Tab-separated table of C-alpha atoms and ligand atoms in Angstrom:
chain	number	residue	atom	x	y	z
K	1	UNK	CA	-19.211	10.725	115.736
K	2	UNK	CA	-18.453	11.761	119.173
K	3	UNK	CA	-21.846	10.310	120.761
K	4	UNK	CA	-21.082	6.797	118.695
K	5	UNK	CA	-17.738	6.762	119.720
K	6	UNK	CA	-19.279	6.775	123.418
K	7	UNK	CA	-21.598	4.548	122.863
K	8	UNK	CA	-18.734	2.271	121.282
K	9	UNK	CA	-16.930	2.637	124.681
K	10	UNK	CA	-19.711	2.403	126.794
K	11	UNK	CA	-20.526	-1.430	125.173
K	12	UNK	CA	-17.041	-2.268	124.865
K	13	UNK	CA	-16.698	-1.323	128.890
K	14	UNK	CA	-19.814	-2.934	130.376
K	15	UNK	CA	-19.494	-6.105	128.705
K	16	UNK	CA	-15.508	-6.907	128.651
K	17	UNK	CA	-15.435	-9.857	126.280
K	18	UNK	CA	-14.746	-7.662	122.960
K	19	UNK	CA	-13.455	-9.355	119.919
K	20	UNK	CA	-11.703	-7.556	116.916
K	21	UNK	CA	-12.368	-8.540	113.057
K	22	UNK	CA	-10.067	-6.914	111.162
K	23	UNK	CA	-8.869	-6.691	107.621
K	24	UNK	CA	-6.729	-4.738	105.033
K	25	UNK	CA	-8.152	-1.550	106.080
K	26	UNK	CA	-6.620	-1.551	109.227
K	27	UNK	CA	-2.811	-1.903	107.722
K	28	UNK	CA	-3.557	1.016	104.961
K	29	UNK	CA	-2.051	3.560	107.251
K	30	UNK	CA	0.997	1.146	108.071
K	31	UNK	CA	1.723	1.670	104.011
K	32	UNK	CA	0.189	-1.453	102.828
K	33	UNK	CA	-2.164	-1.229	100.119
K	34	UNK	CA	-5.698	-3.339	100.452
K	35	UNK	CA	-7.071	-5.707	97.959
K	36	UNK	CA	-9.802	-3.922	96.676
K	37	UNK	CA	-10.596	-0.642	95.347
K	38	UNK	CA	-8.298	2.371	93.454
K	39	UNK	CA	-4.795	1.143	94.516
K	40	UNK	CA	-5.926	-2.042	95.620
K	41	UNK	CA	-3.100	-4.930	94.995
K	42	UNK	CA	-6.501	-6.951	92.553
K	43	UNK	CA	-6.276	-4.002	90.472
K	44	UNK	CA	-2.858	-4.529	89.737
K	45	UNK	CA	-2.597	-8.550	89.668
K	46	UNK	CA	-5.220	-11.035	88.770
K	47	UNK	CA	-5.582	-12.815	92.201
K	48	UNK	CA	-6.616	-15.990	89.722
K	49	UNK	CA	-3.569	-15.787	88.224
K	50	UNK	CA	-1.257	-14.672	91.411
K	51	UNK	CA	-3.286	-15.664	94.114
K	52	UNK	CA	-4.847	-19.035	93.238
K	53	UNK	CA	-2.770	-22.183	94.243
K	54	UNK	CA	-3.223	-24.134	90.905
K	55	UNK	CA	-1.527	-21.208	89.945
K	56	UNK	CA	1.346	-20.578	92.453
K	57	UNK	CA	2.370	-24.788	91.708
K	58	UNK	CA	2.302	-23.967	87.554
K	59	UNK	CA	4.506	-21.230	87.907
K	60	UNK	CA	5.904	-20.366	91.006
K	61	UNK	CA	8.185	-17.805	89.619
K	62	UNK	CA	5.764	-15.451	88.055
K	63	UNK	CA	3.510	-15.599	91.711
K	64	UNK	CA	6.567	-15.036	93.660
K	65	UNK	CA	7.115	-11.872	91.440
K	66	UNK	CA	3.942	-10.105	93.429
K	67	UNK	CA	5.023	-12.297	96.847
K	68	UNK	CA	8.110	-10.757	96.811
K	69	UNK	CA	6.680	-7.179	96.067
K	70	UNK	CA	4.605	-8.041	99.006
K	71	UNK	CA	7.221	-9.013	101.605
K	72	UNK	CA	9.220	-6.219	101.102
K	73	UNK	CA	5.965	-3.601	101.770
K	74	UNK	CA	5.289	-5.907	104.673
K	75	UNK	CA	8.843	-6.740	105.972
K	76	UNK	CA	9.039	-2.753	106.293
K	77	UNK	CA	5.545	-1.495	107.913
K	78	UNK	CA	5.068	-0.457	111.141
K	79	UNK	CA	1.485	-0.667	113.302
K	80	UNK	CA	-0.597	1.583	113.040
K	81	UNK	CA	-2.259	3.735	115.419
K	82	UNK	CA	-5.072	1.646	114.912
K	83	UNK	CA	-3.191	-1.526	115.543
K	84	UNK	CA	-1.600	-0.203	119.027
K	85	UNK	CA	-4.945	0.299	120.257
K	86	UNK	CA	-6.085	-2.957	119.831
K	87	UNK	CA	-3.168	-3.721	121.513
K	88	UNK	CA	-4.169	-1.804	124.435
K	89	UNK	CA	-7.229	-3.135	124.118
K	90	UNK	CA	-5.967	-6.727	124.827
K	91	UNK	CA	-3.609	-5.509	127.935
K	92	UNK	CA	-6.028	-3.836	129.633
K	93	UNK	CA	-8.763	-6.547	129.539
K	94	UNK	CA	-11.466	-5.295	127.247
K	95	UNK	CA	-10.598	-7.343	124.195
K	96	UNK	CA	-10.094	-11.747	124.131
K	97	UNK	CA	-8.726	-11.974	120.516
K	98	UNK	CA	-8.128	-10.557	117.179
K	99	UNK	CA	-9.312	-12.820	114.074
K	100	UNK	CA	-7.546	-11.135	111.565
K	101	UNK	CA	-7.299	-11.830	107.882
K	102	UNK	CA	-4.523	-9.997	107.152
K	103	UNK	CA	-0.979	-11.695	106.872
K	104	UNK	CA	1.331	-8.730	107.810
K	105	UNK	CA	1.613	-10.341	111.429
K	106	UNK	CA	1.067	-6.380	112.226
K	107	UNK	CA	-1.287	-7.174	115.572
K	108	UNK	CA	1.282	-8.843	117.183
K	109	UNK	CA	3.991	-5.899	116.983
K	110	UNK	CA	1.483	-4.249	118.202
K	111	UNK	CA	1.068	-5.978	121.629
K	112	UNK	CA	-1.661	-8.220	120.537
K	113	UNK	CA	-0.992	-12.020	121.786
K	114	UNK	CA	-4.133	-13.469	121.329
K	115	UNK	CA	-4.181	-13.297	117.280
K	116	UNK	CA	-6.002	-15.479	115.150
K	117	UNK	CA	-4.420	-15.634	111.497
K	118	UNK	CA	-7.499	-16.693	109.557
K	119	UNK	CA	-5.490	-16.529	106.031
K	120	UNK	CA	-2.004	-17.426	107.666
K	121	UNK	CA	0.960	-15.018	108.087
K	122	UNK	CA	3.990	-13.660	104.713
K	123	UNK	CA	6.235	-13.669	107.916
K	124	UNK	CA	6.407	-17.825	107.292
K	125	UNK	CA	7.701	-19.969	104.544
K	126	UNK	CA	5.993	-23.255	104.029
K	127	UNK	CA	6.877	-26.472	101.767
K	128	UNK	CA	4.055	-27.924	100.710
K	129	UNK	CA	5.430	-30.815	99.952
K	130	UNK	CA	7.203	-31.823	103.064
K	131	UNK	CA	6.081	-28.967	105.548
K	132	UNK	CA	8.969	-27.620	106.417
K	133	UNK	CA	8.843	-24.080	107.656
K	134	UNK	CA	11.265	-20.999	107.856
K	135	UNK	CA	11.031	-17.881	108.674
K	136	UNK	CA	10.220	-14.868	105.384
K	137	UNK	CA	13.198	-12.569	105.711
K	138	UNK	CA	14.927	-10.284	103.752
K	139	UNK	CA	17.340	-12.739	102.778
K	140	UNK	CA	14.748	-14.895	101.367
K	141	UNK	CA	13.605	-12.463	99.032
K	142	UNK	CA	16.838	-11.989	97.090
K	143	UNK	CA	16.509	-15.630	96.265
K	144	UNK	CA	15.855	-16.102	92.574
K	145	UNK	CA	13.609	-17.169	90.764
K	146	UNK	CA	12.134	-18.045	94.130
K	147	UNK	CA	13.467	-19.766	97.561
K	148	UNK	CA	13.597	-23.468	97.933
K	149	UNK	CA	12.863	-26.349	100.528
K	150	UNK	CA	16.314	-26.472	101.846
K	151	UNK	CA	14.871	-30.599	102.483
K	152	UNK	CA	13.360	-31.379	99.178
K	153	UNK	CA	14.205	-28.227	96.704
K	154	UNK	CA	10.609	-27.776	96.351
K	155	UNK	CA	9.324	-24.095	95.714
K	156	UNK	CA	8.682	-22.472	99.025
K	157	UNK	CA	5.776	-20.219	99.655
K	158	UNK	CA	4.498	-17.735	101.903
K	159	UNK	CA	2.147	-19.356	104.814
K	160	UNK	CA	-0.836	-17.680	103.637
K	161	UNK	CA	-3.725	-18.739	102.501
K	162	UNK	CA	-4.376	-18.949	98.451
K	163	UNK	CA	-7.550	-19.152	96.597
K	164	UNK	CA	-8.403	-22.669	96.220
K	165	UNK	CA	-6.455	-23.883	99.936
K	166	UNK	CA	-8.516	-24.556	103.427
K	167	UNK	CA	-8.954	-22.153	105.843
K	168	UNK	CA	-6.181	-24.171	108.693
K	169	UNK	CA	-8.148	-26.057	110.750
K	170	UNK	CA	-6.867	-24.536	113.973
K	171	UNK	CA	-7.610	-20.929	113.074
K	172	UNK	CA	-11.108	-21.447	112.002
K	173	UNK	CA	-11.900	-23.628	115.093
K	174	UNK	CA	-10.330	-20.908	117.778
K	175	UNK	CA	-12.068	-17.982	115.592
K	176	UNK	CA	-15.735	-20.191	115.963
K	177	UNK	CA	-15.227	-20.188	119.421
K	178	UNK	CA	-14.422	-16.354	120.236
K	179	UNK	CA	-16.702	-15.192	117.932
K	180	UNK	CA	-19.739	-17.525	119.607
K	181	UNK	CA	-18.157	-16.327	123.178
K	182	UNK	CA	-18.002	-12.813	122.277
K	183	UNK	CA	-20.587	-9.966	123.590
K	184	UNK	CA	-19.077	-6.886	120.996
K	185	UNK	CA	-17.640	-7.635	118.015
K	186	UNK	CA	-15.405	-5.110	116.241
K	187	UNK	CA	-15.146	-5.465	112.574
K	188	UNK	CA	-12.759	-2.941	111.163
K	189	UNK	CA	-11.618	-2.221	107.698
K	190	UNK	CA	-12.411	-5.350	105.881
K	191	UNK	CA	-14.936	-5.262	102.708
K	192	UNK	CA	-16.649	-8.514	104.090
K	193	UNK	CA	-17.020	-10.406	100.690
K	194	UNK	CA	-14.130	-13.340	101.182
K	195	UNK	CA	-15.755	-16.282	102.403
K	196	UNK	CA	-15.407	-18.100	105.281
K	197	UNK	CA	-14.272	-15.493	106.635
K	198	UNK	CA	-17.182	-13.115	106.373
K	199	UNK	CA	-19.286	-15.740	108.287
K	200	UNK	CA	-17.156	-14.788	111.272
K	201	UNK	CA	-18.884	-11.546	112.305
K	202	UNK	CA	-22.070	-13.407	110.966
K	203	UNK	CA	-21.649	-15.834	113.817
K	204	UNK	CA	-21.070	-13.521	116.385
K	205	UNK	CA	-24.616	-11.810	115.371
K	206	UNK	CA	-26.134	-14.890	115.996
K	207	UNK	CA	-24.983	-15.670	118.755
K	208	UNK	CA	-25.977	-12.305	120.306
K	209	UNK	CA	-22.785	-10.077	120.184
K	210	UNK	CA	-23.330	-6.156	119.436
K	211	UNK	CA	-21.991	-5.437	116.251
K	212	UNK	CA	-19.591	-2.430	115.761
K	213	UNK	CA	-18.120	-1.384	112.676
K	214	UNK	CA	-15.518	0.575	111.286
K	215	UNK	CA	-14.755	1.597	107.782
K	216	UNK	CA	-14.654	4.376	105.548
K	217	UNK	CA	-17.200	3.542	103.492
K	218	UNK	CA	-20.368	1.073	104.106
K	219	UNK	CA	-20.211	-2.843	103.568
K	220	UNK	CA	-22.540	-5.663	102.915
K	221	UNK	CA	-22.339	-6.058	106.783
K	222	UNK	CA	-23.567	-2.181	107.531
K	223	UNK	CA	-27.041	-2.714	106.557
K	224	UNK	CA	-27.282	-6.478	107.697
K	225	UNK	CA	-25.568	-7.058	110.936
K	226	UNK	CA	-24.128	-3.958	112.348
K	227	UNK	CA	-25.588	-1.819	114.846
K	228	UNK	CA	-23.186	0.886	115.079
K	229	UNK	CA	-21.695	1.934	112.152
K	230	UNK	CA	-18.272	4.249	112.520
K	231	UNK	CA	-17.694	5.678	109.228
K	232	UNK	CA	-14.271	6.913	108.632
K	233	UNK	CA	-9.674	5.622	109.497
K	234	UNK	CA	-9.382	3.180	112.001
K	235	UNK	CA	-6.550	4.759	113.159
K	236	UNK	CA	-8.254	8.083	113.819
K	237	UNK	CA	-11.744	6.269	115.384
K	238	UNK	CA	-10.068	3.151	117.698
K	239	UNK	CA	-7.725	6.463	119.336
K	240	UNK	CA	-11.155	8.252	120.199
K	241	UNK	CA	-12.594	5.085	121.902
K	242	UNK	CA	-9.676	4.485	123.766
K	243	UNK	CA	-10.027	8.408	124.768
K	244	UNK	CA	-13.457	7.856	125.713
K	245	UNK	CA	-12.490	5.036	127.808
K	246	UNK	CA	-9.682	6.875	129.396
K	247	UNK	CA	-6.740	5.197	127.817
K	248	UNK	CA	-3.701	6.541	126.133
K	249	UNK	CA	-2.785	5.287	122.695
K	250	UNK	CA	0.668	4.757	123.236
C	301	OAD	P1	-10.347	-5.418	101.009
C	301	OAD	O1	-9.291	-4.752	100.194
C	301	OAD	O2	-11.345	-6.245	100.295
C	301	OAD	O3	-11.148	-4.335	101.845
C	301	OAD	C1	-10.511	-3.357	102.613
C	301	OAD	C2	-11.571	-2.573	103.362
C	301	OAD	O4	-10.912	-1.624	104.185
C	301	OAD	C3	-12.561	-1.800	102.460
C	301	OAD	O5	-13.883	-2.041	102.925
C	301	OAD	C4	-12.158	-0.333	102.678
C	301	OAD	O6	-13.271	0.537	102.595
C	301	OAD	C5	-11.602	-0.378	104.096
C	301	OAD	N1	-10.606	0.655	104.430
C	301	OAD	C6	-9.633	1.186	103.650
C	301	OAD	N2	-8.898	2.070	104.331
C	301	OAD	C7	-9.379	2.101	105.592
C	301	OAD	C8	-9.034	2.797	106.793
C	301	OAD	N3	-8.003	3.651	106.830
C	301	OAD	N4	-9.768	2.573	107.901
C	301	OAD	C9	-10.823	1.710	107.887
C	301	OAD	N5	-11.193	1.018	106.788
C	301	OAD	C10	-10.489	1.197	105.656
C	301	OAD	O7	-9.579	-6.244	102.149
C	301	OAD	P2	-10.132	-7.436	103.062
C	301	OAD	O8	-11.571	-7.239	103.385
C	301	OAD	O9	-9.183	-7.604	104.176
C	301	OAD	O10	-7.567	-12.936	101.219
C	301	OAD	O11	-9.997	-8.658	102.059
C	301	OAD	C11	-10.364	-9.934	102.487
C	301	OAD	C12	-9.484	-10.949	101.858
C	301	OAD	O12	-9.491	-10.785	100.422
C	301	OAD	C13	-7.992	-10.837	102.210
C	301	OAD	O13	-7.677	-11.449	103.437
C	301	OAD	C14	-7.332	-11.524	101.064
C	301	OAD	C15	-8.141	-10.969	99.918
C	301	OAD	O14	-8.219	-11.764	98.786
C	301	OAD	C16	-6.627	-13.803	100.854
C	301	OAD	O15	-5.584	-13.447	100.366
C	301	OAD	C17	-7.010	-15.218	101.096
């Protein structure tokens, strides 16, 4: 682990230019479960049924029953170790962007300001039928059955992307471009099987980026487009680059 670790820090050093991929894995040790897997939140709820926006418009009481679970694991999680070294990844110079598909707007608390939200961010409320916005607070979760367009009394919902709604336009364009631009790409924690998203990384291999990879256990991407595999927490791995690299992690 040591020597890949190295060898991590020695591409991430000579070529600058490093973009992170990052998904649920990396916000497990900030307390908030991932998708997939033993206490994954699709074990618990049908994402068709919770998750899918024909669904959310039918009954937005029974989705916002699992949003609200969700804000208030979110609205209370701190970054993890994992998360503060990306963001002294970013200050220092050795990383252009995060494209992140989580929605815990974790990167940013973390120092991150370059942050692409390729599935949107629980810290908004949307209208989707006039777009008005608001922040998700605390107070908004004590509305019941669910809080409404203050405009047009429509249900609101969290910013984030459901099953069934467009990647925004703005995100996928700006995540194209880094991950063409990029000469190491980062993937950590994510399982790799949510489309578009997953063609991110895929790009980046095209295009000629080194492929690193964290996780704690293998993905479709290990044995396709990675070419150094880091198997174990992202928040005990990213610390040992930084080490490596001479950085503290905060
Ligand atoms: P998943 O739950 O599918 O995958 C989480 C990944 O993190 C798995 O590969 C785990 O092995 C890995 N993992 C868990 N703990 C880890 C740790 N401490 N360190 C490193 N890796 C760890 O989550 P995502 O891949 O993010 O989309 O899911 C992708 C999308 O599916 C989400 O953005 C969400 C979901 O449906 C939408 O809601 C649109």
């Amino acid at each position: 682990m040591e020597t890949r670790c190295r060898e991590v820090a020695r591409l991430i050093r000579e070529h600058g230019n490093g973009v992170a991929f990052t998904g649920a894995g990396i916000s497990v040790e900030s307390g908030i479960p991932a998708f997939r897997g033993g206490q994954g939140l699709w074990e618990k709820y049908d994402p068709m049924e919770y998750a899918e926006i024909r669904a959310f418009l039918r009954s937005p009481d029974k989705v916002w029953f699992m949003l609200r679970e969700m804000g208030d694991v979110i609205l209370r999680a701190e970054p993890s170790p994992a998360h503060k070294a990306l963001g002294i990844l970013e200050k220092v110079g050795l990383l252009n962007a995060v494209i992140t598909q989580n929605v815990d707007g974790l990167h940013q608390i973390a120092g991150n300001v370059n942050v692409i939200e390729y599935h949107g961010s629980h810290r908004r409320l949307v209208c989707l039928n006039c777009s008005y916005t608001s922040a998700f607070t605390e107070e908004s979760m004590g509305v019941l059955p669910y809080p409404v367009c203050p405009r047009c009394r429509e249900a609101l919902k969290p910013d984030v992307v459901f099953f069934g709604e467009q990647i925004p336009p703005s995100a996928s364009s700006r995540a194209v471009l880094e991950a063409a631009a990029c000469k190491v790409m980062i993937i950590i924690g994510t399982s790799g099987v949510v489309y578009p998203a997953a063609d991110v990384p895929i790009l980046a291999s095209k295009r000629g980026a080194a492929i690193v990879e964290i996780n704690v256990s293998p993905t479709p991407f290990t044995s396709s487009i990675t070419n150094v595999f880091l198997e174990g927490s992202a928040s005990t791995i990213l610390p040992r680059i930084l080490d490596e690299l001479g950085l503290a992690c905060g």
